[in-house]
Amino acid sequence: MKIRKINPAGQREPPAERPIKRRATKIHYGMSEIVITIVLVILALVIIIPLVVPLLFSFKTQLEFAYHPWALPKAIRWTNFIEAWKAVRIDQGLLNTLVVCFGSIICTIPPAILAGYVFARYKSRVTEILFYAILIGYFVPVQMVLVPLYRMEVSLKMNDTLYGLFLPMAAFGIPFWTLIFRSFFKSIPREMAESASIDGAGHWRTFFSIMLPLARPATVLAIIQVFMGAWNDYLLSLILLSDQNKFTMQLRVASFLNSYGTDRMPRYAAAVIISALPTLILYLIGHRWIIKGMLSGAIKE
Amino acid sequence: MNVFKRKAVLRTEPAKRKKKDPGRKVFVFLCVLPAILFLAVFLYYPIEETFRLSTMKTTGLSNEVFVGTDNYEKLFRDEEFLAGLRHVFSWAFWSIIIQLPLSFFIAFSLTYYSNKLTKPLQAIFYLPNVLPSAITAMLGKFVFAPNYGLIVSLGKALGWKWLASIDFLGNPDLAFWSVFAVATWAYSGFYVIYLMSRIEQIPKDLREAAELDGASMWCYARKIVLPELNYPLRILAILCTVGSLKLFDLPNMMTMGGPGNATVTLGITLYRHGFINWNYGKAAAIGVVIFVLSLVFTILQFSLGRKEDETI
């Protein structure tokens, strides 16, 4: 249709050809669309199946499972879940994990916003040097400093405390988020701050009443990301926590994996469900935000 | 005109300087202070300690003897460390060969045919990525466990003895690939949504023009989308490599590096030397090796970013 309009001579193209071509391409697209959608659905099933099959296994007794693993359970029995709950104690782990998550949000984001703002707006030789000093942190993997970190925390009696976990976690997050907030504040037009300072606002006033509100969307995404990071941490908590009462959710699950085998599969399956449920609920509620937050971090990386 | 200009300059310059000087320094100082404090305690000091420790032989908690580069020399004769190094690089290689093309296929077809299924499918593909690694490892064991695992049970139900008798995690030849399969399941989702967001940034008229010219989906993917994604794909390849250098969680929880050294990574050797054998010097030396290797790749990533500044 478009081609016909563009044609400068105003001539109509022979109408016989067009419909045949379009029909042909449409059928072609339809076929491959169906095939590819089927492939995608199969791949999605591969992702979902390991999360759904435990449900089928978990209501059975060991004997019932050994003979008919794939049949529907004869009765709904909760014994496996009760045993798995006692073995994992996910509730306690969850509480500790939440403390670590909030602690790490509070300790990561305000310093990163402040530093990012200064590095974006106050250029001098000193801030430049300080910026590179913080950038160093971006290049250092956690693994590199595990041993000294552990030794330091032991000598400060900070190991086996939750703040001893989220403070270093924040230190590892700050460089990255400083970079993000720096590029965010750089993208805000300079005139906004200048007009504020002409109106007599000082540095603090300009920052808190103009810049900080503008940074709200970026901050929300940062909070989600830092939360997910702390939620998923394993290595640091493995090194720094040895008291069972302080274990995070991850460590609870990991110690379950160490001490209970897969031989009693129904109980194991129940433990899988119990352990995965908090994250699944979180994702179900906030997947749009989680994906958005993940992307906002990734694009800047 | 000239006089006016000079006057204006004279009037504003001293005023500006006067107004800015005192408060500005305090503000800058107080803003940067918290970040620097955090890094000084939990990063700069441990970094310095790592370098120092890596040249020490430590036996007790306080007994340290300077040995120079002895720790490093020992590392390169250490079977376990060399296995870790090998695994880390083959892991990176196979992630780039398998995970990235798979993710590109999923991302491209999801964006090419956007319909009612696109959003739910995207959410499903990303789901494993938010699961904490302990739970991913748990699911991996659930799938690959001997006797009662998902695949073995499936083999039994179908009557395929060969499938039912495979020990995925206990067999040294298979353990690496089993863990790798779980990682592919878990991590590809991130690549998918990242590539999707990049494909969506490609101007729509490019696709319309290609379709008008009769380009097929395959042709459009190869001639237009792939070149446009050149930069993000390279970034992902580097992220894969750096990620493999730091690989620890999944192999540690699924197989603990075993059987033997079959799934040992650099992180696991560090953990074994430092926190099981309490050999701090050697562990610190491994830490330095991980740092140097990841530094090389991170600098590569930054230099790639510089070239296409508009994307950052």
Coordinates of C-alpha atoms in Angstrom, one line a residue:
Chain A
M1 CA 0.0 0.0 0.0
K2 CA 2.7 2.4 1.0
I3 CA 4.6 2.0 -2.2
R4 CA 1.6 2.8 -4.2
K5 CA 1.2 6.2 -2.4
I6 CA 4.9 7.1 -2.7
N7 CA 5.0 6.4 -6.4
P8 CA 5.6 9.9 -7.8
A9 CA 3.9 9.4 -11.1
G10 CA 0.7 8.6 -9.4
Q11 CA 0.4 5.4 -11.2
R12 CA -1.1 2.4 -9.7
E13 CA 0.9 -0.7 -9.5
P14 CA -0.7 -3.8 -11.0
P15 CA -3.0 -4.9 -8.3
A16 CA -2.8 -8.6 -9.2
E17 CA 0.7 -9.1 -7.8
R18 CA 0.5 -7.5 -4.3
P19 CA -2.1 -9.7 -2.6
I20 CA -0.4 -12.9 -3.5
K21 CA 3.0 -11.7 -2.2
R22 CA 1.5 -10.5 1.1
R23 CA -0.4 -13.7 1.6
A24 CA 2.7 -15.7 1.0
T25 CA 4.8 -13.8 3.5
K26 CA 2.0 -13.9 6.1
I27 CA 1.8 -17.7 5.9
H28 CA 5.6 -17.9 6.1
Y29 CA 5.6 -15.7 9.3
G30 CA 2.7 -17.6 10.8
M31 CA 4.5 -20.9 10.5
S32 CA 7.8 -19.8 12.0
E33 CA 6.0 -17.9 14.7
I34 CA 4.2 -21.0 15.8
V35 CA 7.4 -23.1 15.7
I36 CA 9.4 -20.6 17.6
T37 CA 6.7 -20.0 20.1
I38 CA 6.5 -23.7 20.8
V39 CA 10.3 -23.9 21.2
L40 CA 10.1 -20.9 23.7
V41 CA 7.3 -22.6 25.6
I42 CA 9.3 -25.8 25.9
L43 CA 12.3 -23.8 27.2
A44 CA 10.1 -22.1 29.7
L45 CA 8.8 -25.5 30.8
V46 CA 12.4 -26.6 31.4
I47 CA 12.7 -23.7 33.7
I48 CA 9.4 -24.3 35.5
I49 CA 9.5 -28.1 35.9
P50 CA 12.2 -28.3 38.5
L51 CA 10.2 -25.9 40.6
V52 CA 6.9 -27.7 40.2
V53 CA 7.9 -31.4 40.4
P54 CA 8.9 -31.1 44.1
L55 CA 5.2 -30.5 44.8
L56 CA 4.3 -33.8 43.3
F57 CA 7.0 -35.6 45.3
S58 CA 6.6 -33.9 48.6
F59 CA 3.2 -35.3 49.8
K60 CA 4.3 -38.9 49.5
T61 CA 5.8 -41.3 51.9
Q62 CA 9.2 -42.7 51.1
L63 CA 7.7 -46.1 50.1
E64 CA 5.0 -44.6 48.0
F65 CA 7.6 -42.4 46.2
A66 CA 9.9 -45.4 45.6
Y67 CA 7.2 -47.3 43.8
H68 CA 5.2 -44.6 42.1
P69 CA 7.2 -41.4 41.9
W70 CA 5.1 -39.9 39.1
A71 CA 1.6 -40.8 40.3
L72 CA -0.5 -38.3 42.1
P73 CA -0.1 -38.6 45.9
K74 CA -2.7 -40.8 47.5
A75 CA -3.3 -38.5 50.4
I76 CA -2.2 -35.0 51.4
R77 CA 0.3 -35.6 54.2
W78 CA 2.1 -32.8 55.8
T79 CA 4.7 -34.8 57.7
N80 CA 7.4 -34.2 55.1
F81 CA 6.8 -30.5 55.4
I82 CA 6.9 -30.5 59.2
E83 CA 10.2 -32.5 59.2
A84 CA 11.7 -30.3 56.5
W85 CA 10.7 -27.2 58.3
K86 CA 12.4 -28.4 61.4
A87 CA 15.5 -29.3 59.5
V88 CA 15.8 -26.1 57.5
R89 CA 14.4 -23.6 60.1
I90 CA 13.9 -21.2 57.2
D91 CA 12.0 -18.7 59.4
Q92 CA 15.0 -17.8 61.5
G93 CA 17.2 -17.6 58.5
L94 CA 14.7 -15.4 56.8
L95 CA 14.6 -13.0 59.7
N96 CA 18.4 -12.7 59.7
T97 CA 18.4 -12.2 56.0
L98 CA 15.9 -9.4 56.2
V99 CA 18.0 -7.6 58.8
V100 CA 21.1 -8.0 56.6
C101 CA 19.1 -6.7 53.6
F102 CA 17.9 -3.6 55.3
G103 CA 21.2 -2.9 57.0
S104 CA 23.0 -3.1 53.7
I105 CA 20.5 -0.8 52.0
I106 CA 20.9 1.8 54.7
C107 CA 24.7 1.6 54.7
T108 CA 25.1 1.4 50.9
I109 CA 22.8 3.9 49.3
P110 CA 23.2 7.2 51.3
P111 CA 27.0 7.3 51.1
A112 CA 26.8 6.3 47.4
I113 CA 24.2 9.1 46.6
L114 CA 26.3 11.7 48.5
A115 CA 29.6 10.7 46.9
G116 CA 28.0 10.3 43.4
Y117 CA 26.5 13.8 43.6
V118 CA 29.8 15.4 44.6
F119 CA 31.7 13.5 41.9
A120 CA 29.2 14.6 39.3
R121 CA 29.0 18.3 40.3
Y122 CA 32.1 19.4 42.2
K123 CA 35.1 18.9 40.0
S124 CA 38.4 19.7 41.4
R125 CA 41.7 17.9 41.7
V126 CA 40.8 16.6 45.1
T127 CA 37.5 15.1 44.1
E128 CA 39.1 13.6 41.1
I129 CA 41.7 11.8 43.2
L130 CA 38.9 10.7 45.6
F131 CA 36.9 9.4 42.7
Y132 CA 39.7 7.2 41.6
A133 CA 40.2 6.0 45.1
I134 CA 36.6 4.8 45.2
L135 CA 36.8 3.4 41.7
I136 CA 39.5 1.0 43.0
G137 CA 36.7 -0.7 45.0
Y138 CA 34.9 -1.5 41.8
F139 CA 37.9 -3.6 40.6
V140 CA 38.3 -5.6 43.7
P141 CA 36.5 -9.0 43.9
V142 CA 35.2 -10.0 47.3
Q143 CA 37.3 -13.2 47.1
M144 CA 40.5 -11.2 47.2
V145 CA 40.0 -9.8 50.7
L146 CA 38.2 -12.7 52.4
V147 CA 41.1 -13.7 54.5
P148 CA 42.1 -10.3 56.0
L149 CA 38.4 -9.4 56.3
Y150 CA 37.8 -12.5 58.4
R151 CA 40.9 -11.9 60.5
M152 CA 40.0 -8.3 61.1
E153 CA 36.4 -9.1 62.1
V154 CA 37.7 -11.8 64.5
S155 CA 40.0 -9.3 66.2
L156 CA 37.3 -6.7 66.4
K157 CA 34.8 -9.4 67.7
M158 CA 32.5 -8.5 64.8
N159 CA 32.3 -12.0 63.3
D160 CA 29.0 -13.8 64.1
T161 CA 27.1 -10.5 64.2
L162 CA 24.8 -9.4 61.5
Y163 CA 26.3 -5.9 61.3
G164 CA 29.6 -7.5 60.8
L165 CA 28.1 -9.0 57.7
F166 CA 26.2 -6.0 56.2
L167 CA 28.9 -3.4 56.8
P168 CA 31.5 -5.0 54.5
M169 CA 28.7 -5.9 52.1
A170 CA 27.9 -2.2 51.9
A171 CA 31.6 -1.3 51.4
F172 CA 31.6 -3.7 48.4
G173 CA 28.5 -2.1 47.0
I174 CA 29.3 1.6 47.5
P175 CA 31.8 1.9 44.5
F176 CA 29.4 0.6 42.0
W177 CA 26.5 2.6 43.2
T178 CA 28.6 5.7 43.4
L179 CA 29.4 5.3 39.7
I180 CA 25.7 4.9 39.0
F181 CA 24.6 7.9 40.9
R182 CA 27.4 9.9 39.5
S183 CA 26.2 9.3 35.9
F184 CA 22.6 9.9 37.0
F185 CA 23.4 13.3 38.5
K186 CA 25.5 14.2 35.5
S187 CA 22.4 13.6 33.3
I188 CA 20.4 16.2 35.3
P189 CA 20.7 19.6 33.6
R190 CA 23.1 21.9 35.3
E191 CA 20.6 24.8 35.2
M192 CA 18.4 23.3 37.9
A193 CA 21.2 23.5 40.5
E194 CA 22.3 26.9 39.3
S195 CA 18.9 28.4 39.5
A196 CA 18.6 27.2 43.1
S197 CA 21.9 28.7 44.1
I198 CA 20.9 32.0 42.5
D199 CA 17.8 31.9 44.7
G200 CA 20.2 31.7 47.6
A201 CA 20.2 28.0 48.4
G202 CA 23.4 26.7 49.8
H203 CA 25.1 23.4 48.9
W204 CA 23.1 21.4 51.4
R205 CA 19.8 23.0 50.5
T206 CA 20.4 22.5 46.8
F207 CA 21.2 18.9 47.4
F208 CA 18.4 18.0 49.8
S209 CA 15.5 19.9 48.3
I210 CA 16.3 19.8 44.6
M211 CA 18.7 17.0 43.7
L212 CA 17.6 14.3 46.2
P213 CA 13.9 14.3 45.1
L214 CA 15.0 14.2 41.5
A215 CA 17.0 11.1 42.3
R216 CA 14.0 9.2 43.7
P217 CA 13.4 6.8 40.8
A218 CA 17.1 5.9 40.6
T219 CA 17.2 5.4 44.3
V220 CA 14.2 3.0 44.3
L221 CA 15.9 0.8 41.7
A222 CA 19.1 0.9 43.6
I223 CA 17.3 -0.2 46.8
I224 CA 15.8 -3.1 45.0
Q225 CA 19.1 -4.2 43.6
V226 CA 21.0 -3.8 46.9
F227 CA 18.2 -5.8 48.5
M228 CA 18.5 -8.6 46.0
G229 CA 22.3 -8.6 46.4
A230 CA 22.1 -9.0 50.1
W231 CA 19.3 -11.6 49.8
N232 CA 21.5 -13.6 47.5
D233 CA 24.8 -13.4 49.3
Y234 CA 26.4 -16.6 50.2
L235 CA 30.2 -16.3 50.3
L236 CA 30.5 -13.5 52.8
S237 CA 28.0 -15.0 55.2
L238 CA 29.6 -18.4 54.9
I239 CA 33.0 -16.9 56.0
L240 CA 31.7 -14.5 58.6
L241 CA 28.9 -16.4 60.4
S242 CA 29.4 -19.6 62.3
D243 CA 26.7 -19.3 65.0
Q244 CA 23.6 -21.2 63.9
N245 CA 21.3 -18.5 65.4
K246 CA 22.9 -15.9 63.1
F247 CA 22.6 -18.0 59.9
T248 CA 21.0 -16.3 57.0
M249 CA 18.4 -18.1 54.8
Q250 CA 21.1 -19.1 52.4
L251 CA 23.3 -20.6 55.1
R252 CA 20.3 -22.5 56.5
V253 CA 19.6 -24.1 53.2
A254 CA 23.3 -24.8 52.6
S255 CA 23.7 -26.5 55.9
F256 CA 20.6 -28.5 55.2
L257 CA 22.2 -29.6 51.9
N258 CA 25.4 -30.6 53.8
S259 CA 23.7 -32.6 56.6
Y260 CA 20.7 -34.2 54.8
G261 CA 21.1 -36.2 51.7
T262 CA 18.7 -36.7 48.8
D263 CA 17.9 -40.3 49.8
R264 CA 14.7 -39.3 51.5
M265 CA 13.5 -37.5 48.5
P266 CA 10.0 -36.5 49.6
R267 CA 11.4 -34.7 52.6
Y268 CA 14.0 -33.1 50.4
A269 CA 11.3 -32.0 47.9
A270 CA 9.4 -30.5 50.8
A271 CA 12.5 -28.6 51.9
V272 CA 12.9 -27.3 48.3
I273 CA 9.4 -25.9 48.4
I274 CA 9.8 -24.3 51.8
S275 CA 13.2 -22.8 50.9
A276 CA 12.1 -21.4 47.5
L277 CA 8.8 -20.1 48.6
P278 CA 9.9 -16.7 50.1
T279 CA 11.9 -15.8 47.0
L280 CA 9.1 -17.0 44.7
I281 CA 6.5 -14.9 46.5
L282 CA 8.8 -11.9 46.4
Y283 CA 9.3 -12.3 42.7
L284 CA 5.6 -12.8 42.0
I285 CA 4.8 -9.6 43.7
G286 CA 7.6 -7.5 42.4
H287 CA 9.0 -9.1 39.2
R288 CA 8.4 -6.0 37.2
W289 CA 10.4 -3.9 39.5
I290 CA 13.1 -6.5 40.0
I291 CA 13.6 -6.8 36.3
K292 CA 13.6 -3.0 35.9
G293 CA 16.1 -2.6 38.7
M294 CA 18.4 -5.3 37.3
L295 CA 18.4 -3.7 33.9
S296 CA 19.1 -0.2 35.2
G297 CA 22.2 -1.5 36.9
A298 CA 23.2 -3.6 34.0
I299 CA 23.0 -0.9 31.3
K300 CA 25.4 1.3 33.2
E301 CA 27.8 -1.5 33.8
Chain B
M1 CA 30.5 46.5 24.4
N2 CA 34.0 45.7 25.5
V3 CA 33.8 47.8 28.6
F4 CA 30.5 46.2 29.5
K5 CA 31.9 42.7 29.2
R6 CA 34.9 43.5 31.3
K7 CA 32.8 45.1 34.0
A8 CA 30.5 42.1 34.1
V9 CA 33.4 39.8 34.5
L10 CA 34.9 41.9 37.2
R11 CA 31.7 42.0 39.1
T12 CA 30.9 38.3 39.0
E13 CA 34.2 36.7 39.5
P14 CA 35.2 37.8 43.0
A15 CA 31.6 37.4 44.2
K16 CA 31.5 33.9 43.0
R17 CA 34.8 33.0 44.6
K18 CA 33.8 34.5 47.9
K19 CA 30.4 32.8 48.0
K20 CA 31.7 29.3 47.1
D21 CA 35.0 28.8 49.0
P22 CA 34.2 28.0 52.6
G23 CA 30.9 26.0 52.4
R24 CA 31.9 24.1 49.3
K25 CA 34.9 22.4 50.8
V26 CA 33.0 21.4 53.9
F27 CA 30.2 20.1 51.8
V28 CA 32.5 18.0 49.5
F29 CA 34.4 16.7 52.5
L30 CA 31.3 15.6 54.4
C31 CA 29.7 14.0 51.3
V32 CA 32.6 11.9 50.4
L33 CA 33.6 11.0 54.0
P34 CA 31.1 8.2 54.6
A35 CA 32.0 6.3 51.4
I36 CA 35.7 6.7 52.0
L37 CA 35.4 5.6 55.6
F38 CA 33.6 2.4 54.6
L39 CA 36.1 1.6 51.9
A40 CA 39.1 2.4 54.2
V41 CA 38.0 0.0 56.8
F42 CA 36.5 -2.8 54.8
L43 CA 38.5 -2.5 51.6
Y44 CA 41.7 -0.6 51.6
Y45 CA 43.0 -2.1 54.7
P46 CA 42.1 -5.7 53.7
I47 CA 43.6 -5.2 50.3
E48 CA 46.9 -4.1 51.8
E49 CA 46.7 -7.0 54.2
T50 CA 46.1 -9.4 51.3
F51 CA 49.2 -8.3 49.5
R52 CA 51.2 -8.5 52.7
L53 CA 49.9 -11.9 53.7
S54 CA 50.5 -13.3 50.2
T55 CA 54.3 -13.0 50.9
M56 CA 54.0 -14.6 54.3
K57 CA 54.0 -18.1 55.6
T58 CA 51.5 -18.3 58.4
T59 CA 51.2 -21.3 60.7
G60 CA 49.3 -20.1 63.8
L61 CA 47.2 -17.0 64.2
S62 CA 50.1 -14.7 64.9
N63 CA 53.1 -16.6 63.6
E64 CA 54.2 -15.0 60.3
V65 CA 57.4 -15.5 58.4
F66 CA 58.3 -13.6 55.3
V67 CA 58.9 -15.9 52.4
G68 CA 58.8 -13.6 49.4
T69 CA 57.1 -15.1 46.3
D70 CA 57.2 -18.6 47.7
N71 CA 53.5 -18.8 48.0
Y72 CA 53.0 -17.9 44.3
E73 CA 55.6 -20.4 43.2
K74 CA 53.9 -23.1 45.2
L75 CA 50.6 -22.3 43.7
F76 CA 51.7 -23.0 40.2
R77 CA 52.8 -26.5 41.3
D78 CA 49.6 -27.0 43.2
E79 CA 47.4 -29.6 41.4
E80 CA 44.2 -28.2 43.0
F81 CA 44.9 -24.6 42.1
L82 CA 45.8 -25.6 38.5
A83 CA 42.6 -27.6 38.2
G84 CA 40.7 -24.5 39.5
L85 CA 42.4 -22.3 36.9
R86 CA 41.5 -24.7 34.1
H87 CA 37.9 -25.1 35.2
V88 CA 37.4 -21.4 35.5
F89 CA 38.6 -20.7 31.9
S90 CA 36.7 -23.6 30.4
W91 CA 33.7 -22.5 32.3
A92 CA 34.0 -19.0 30.8
F93 CA 34.6 -20.5 27.3
W94 CA 31.5 -22.7 27.4
S95 CA 29.3 -20.0 28.9
I96 CA 30.2 -17.8 26.0
I97 CA 29.7 -20.6 23.5
I98 CA 26.4 -22.0 25.0
Q99 CA 24.7 -19.5 27.3
L100 CA 25.1 -16.4 25.1
P101 CA 23.8 -17.8 21.9
L102 CA 20.9 -19.5 23.7
S103 CA 20.0 -16.2 25.4
F104 CA 20.3 -14.3 22.2
F105 CA 17.9 -16.8 20.5
I106 CA 15.4 -16.4 23.3
A107 CA 15.7 -12.6 23.5
F108 CA 15.5 -12.2 19.8
S109 CA 12.5 -14.4 19.3
L110 CA 10.7 -12.9 22.3
T111 CA 11.1 -9.4 20.8
Y112 CA 10.6 -10.4 17.2
Y113 CA 7.2 -11.9 17.8
S114 CA 5.9 -9.8 20.7
N115 CA 2.5 -11.2 21.6
K116 CA 0.5 -12.0 24.7
L117 CA 3.0 -14.6 25.7
T118 CA 6.0 -12.3 25.6
K119 CA 5.7 -10.7 29.1
P120 CA 4.9 -13.9 31.0
L121 CA 7.7 -15.8 29.2
Q122 CA 10.2 -13.0 30.0
A123 CA 9.2 -13.2 33.6
I124 CA 9.6 -17.0 33.6
F125 CA 13.0 -16.9 31.9
Y126 CA 14.3 -14.4 34.4
L127 CA 12.9 -16.2 37.4
P128 CA 15.8 -18.6 38.2
N129 CA 18.1 -15.6 38.3
V130 CA 16.5 -14.2 41.4
L131 CA 16.7 -17.5 43.3
P132 CA 19.5 -17.4 45.9
S133 CA 22.3 -19.7 44.9
A134 CA 21.6 -22.1 47.8
I135 CA 18.2 -22.7 46.4
T136 CA 19.5 -23.1 42.9
A137 CA 22.0 -25.6 44.2
M138 CA 19.2 -27.4 46.0
L139 CA 17.2 -27.6 42.8
G140 CA 20.3 -28.8 40.9
K141 CA 20.8 -31.6 43.4
F142 CA 17.1 -32.4 43.2
V143 CA 17.3 -32.8 39.4
F144 CA 20.7 -34.6 39.3
A145 CA 20.6 -36.7 42.5
P146 CA 21.4 -40.4 42.1
N147 CA 18.7 -43.0 42.9
Y148 CA 15.8 -40.6 43.4
G149 CA 16.6 -37.5 41.5
L150 CA 14.3 -36.0 38.9
I151 CA 16.2 -37.3 35.8
V152 CA 16.8 -40.7 37.3
S153 CA 13.2 -41.1 38.3
L154 CA 12.2 -40.1 34.8
G155 CA 14.6 -42.8 33.4
K156 CA 13.0 -45.4 35.7
A157 CA 9.5 -44.4 34.7
L158 CA 10.4 -44.7 31.0
G159 CA 12.3 -47.9 31.6
W160 CA 15.5 -46.5 30.3
K161 CA 18.1 -48.2 32.4
W162 CA 21.1 -46.2 31.0
L163 CA 19.5 -42.9 32.1
A164 CA 18.4 -44.3 35.5
S165 CA 21.9 -45.4 36.3
I166 CA 23.8 -42.2 35.6
D167 CA 25.4 -40.5 38.6
F168 CA 25.5 -36.9 37.4
L169 CA 27.2 -35.4 40.4
G170 CA 29.4 -38.3 41.5
N171 CA 31.0 -39.0 38.2
P172 CA 34.1 -36.9 37.7
D173 CA 33.5 -36.6 34.0
L174 CA 30.0 -35.5 34.4
A175 CA 30.0 -33.3 37.5
F176 CA 31.4 -30.3 35.8
W177 CA 28.7 -30.4 33.1
S178 CA 25.9 -31.0 35.6
V179 CA 26.9 -27.9 37.6
F180 CA 27.3 -26.0 34.3
A181 CA 23.8 -27.1 33.2
V182 CA 22.4 -25.8 36.5
A183 CA 24.3 -22.5 36.0
T184 CA 22.9 -22.2 32.5
W185 CA 19.4 -22.7 33.8
A186 CA 20.0 -20.1 36.6
Y187 CA 22.0 -17.4 34.9
S188 CA 20.8 -17.2 31.3
G189 CA 17.7 -15.3 32.3
F190 CA 19.8 -12.2 33.0
Y191 CA 21.4 -12.3 29.6
V192 CA 17.9 -12.7 28.1
I193 CA 16.4 -9.6 29.7
Y194 CA 19.6 -7.6 29.1
L195 CA 19.6 -8.4 25.4
M196 CA 15.9 -7.9 25.1
S197 CA 16.3 -4.4 26.5
R198 CA 19.0 -3.7 23.9
I199 CA 17.1 -5.2 21.0
E200 CA 14.1 -3.0 21.9
Q201 CA 16.4 0.1 21.6
I202 CA 17.0 -0.7 17.9
P203 CA 15.0 1.7 15.8
K204 CA 11.8 0.3 14.5
D205 CA 12.2 1.6 11.0
L206 CA 15.2 -0.7 10.5
R207 CA 13.0 -3.6 10.9
E208 CA 10.3 -2.1 8.6
A209 CA 12.8 -1.4 6.0
A210 CA 14.2 -4.9 6.2
E211 CA 10.8 -6.4 5.9
L212 CA 9.9 -4.2 2.9
D213 CA 13.1 -5.5 1.3
G214 CA 11.8 -9.0 1.9
A215 CA 14.3 -9.9 4.6
S216 CA 13.4 -13.0 6.5
M217 CA 13.6 -13.3 10.2
W218 CA 17.0 -15.1 10.0
C219 CA 18.3 -12.5 7.7
Y220 CA 17.1 -9.6 9.9
A221 CA 18.7 -11.2 12.9
R222 CA 22.0 -11.8 11.2
K223 CA 22.3 -8.6 9.2
I224 CA 20.8 -6.0 11.5
V225 CA 20.3 -7.2 15.1
L226 CA 23.6 -8.9 15.6
P227 CA 25.7 -6.0 14.3
E228 CA 23.7 -3.6 16.5
L229 CA 24.2 -5.9 19.5
N230 CA 28.0 -6.1 18.9
Y231 CA 28.8 -4.0 21.9
P232 CA 26.4 -5.5 24.5
L233 CA 27.4 -9.0 23.5
R234 CA 31.0 -8.2 24.0
I235 CA 30.2 -6.8 27.4
L236 CA 28.3 -9.9 28.3
A237 CA 31.2 -12.1 27.2
I238 CA 33.4 -10.2 29.6
L239 CA 30.8 -10.4 32.4
C240 CA 30.8 -14.1 31.8
T241 CA 34.5 -14.4 32.1
V242 CA 34.7 -12.2 35.2
G243 CA 31.8 -14.1 36.7
S244 CA 33.6 -17.5 36.1
L245 CA 36.7 -16.2 37.8
K246 CA 34.6 -15.5 40.9
L247 CA 32.6 -18.7 40.6
F248 CA 32.1 -20.2 44.0
D249 CA 28.5 -20.7 45.2
L250 CA 27.1 -23.3 42.9
P251 CA 30.0 -25.8 42.8
N252 CA 30.7 -25.4 46.5
M253 CA 27.1 -26.3 47.5
M254 CA 26.4 -28.9 44.8
T255 CA 29.6 -30.9 44.8
M256 CA 32.0 -29.0 47.2
G257 CA 34.5 -29.0 44.4
G258 CA 34.4 -32.8 44.1
P259 CA 34.5 -35.5 43.3
G260 CA 38.3 -35.1 43.7
N261 CA 39.1 -31.8 42.0
A262 CA 36.5 -32.3 39.2
T263 CA 34.5 -29.1 40.0
V264 CA 37.1 -27.0 41.8
T265 CA 37.2 -23.3 41.0
L266 CA 39.6 -20.6 42.0
G267 CA 37.1 -19.5 44.7
I268 CA 36.9 -23.0 46.1
T269 CA 40.7 -23.5 46.2
L270 CA 40.9 -20.2 48.1
Y271 CA 38.2 -21.3 50.5
R272 CA 39.9 -24.7 51.0
H273 CA 43.3 -23.2 51.6
G274 CA 42.2 -20.3 53.7
F275 CA 39.3 -21.6 55.8
I276 CA 39.8 -25.3 55.9
N277 CA 43.5 -25.7 56.0
W278 CA 44.0 -22.3 57.6
N279 CA 46.9 -21.5 55.3
Y280 CA 46.4 -17.7 55.0
G281 CA 49.4 -17.0 53.0
K282 CA 48.5 -19.3 50.1
A283 CA 44.8 -18.2 50.3
A284 CA 45.9 -14.5 50.0
A285 CA 48.1 -15.4 47.0
I286 CA 45.1 -17.0 45.3
G287 CA 43.1 -13.8 46.1
V288 CA 45.8 -11.7 44.4
V289 CA 45.6 -14.0 41.3
I290 CA 41.9 -13.6 41.1
F291 CA 42.2 -9.9 41.5
V292 CA 44.8 -9.6 38.8
L293 CA 42.8 -11.7 36.3
S294 CA 39.6 -9.9 36.9
L295 CA 41.3 -6.6 36.7
V296 CA 42.5 -7.4 33.2
F297 CA 39.0 -8.2 32.1
T298 CA 37.3 -5.3 33.9
I299 CA 39.7 -2.9 32.3
L300 CA 38.9 -4.5 28.9
Q301 CA 35.2 -3.9 29.7
F302 CA 35.8 -0.2 30.6
S303 CA 37.9 0.3 27.4
L304 CA 35.1 -1.2 25.3
G305 CA 32.6 1.2 27.1
R306 CA 34.8 4.2 26.2
K307 CA 34.6 3.6 22.5
E308 CA 30.8 3.8 22.4
D309 CA 30.3 6.5 25.0
E310 CA 26.7 7.2 23.9
T311 CA 25.5 3.9 25.2
I312 CA 26.7 4.7 28.8

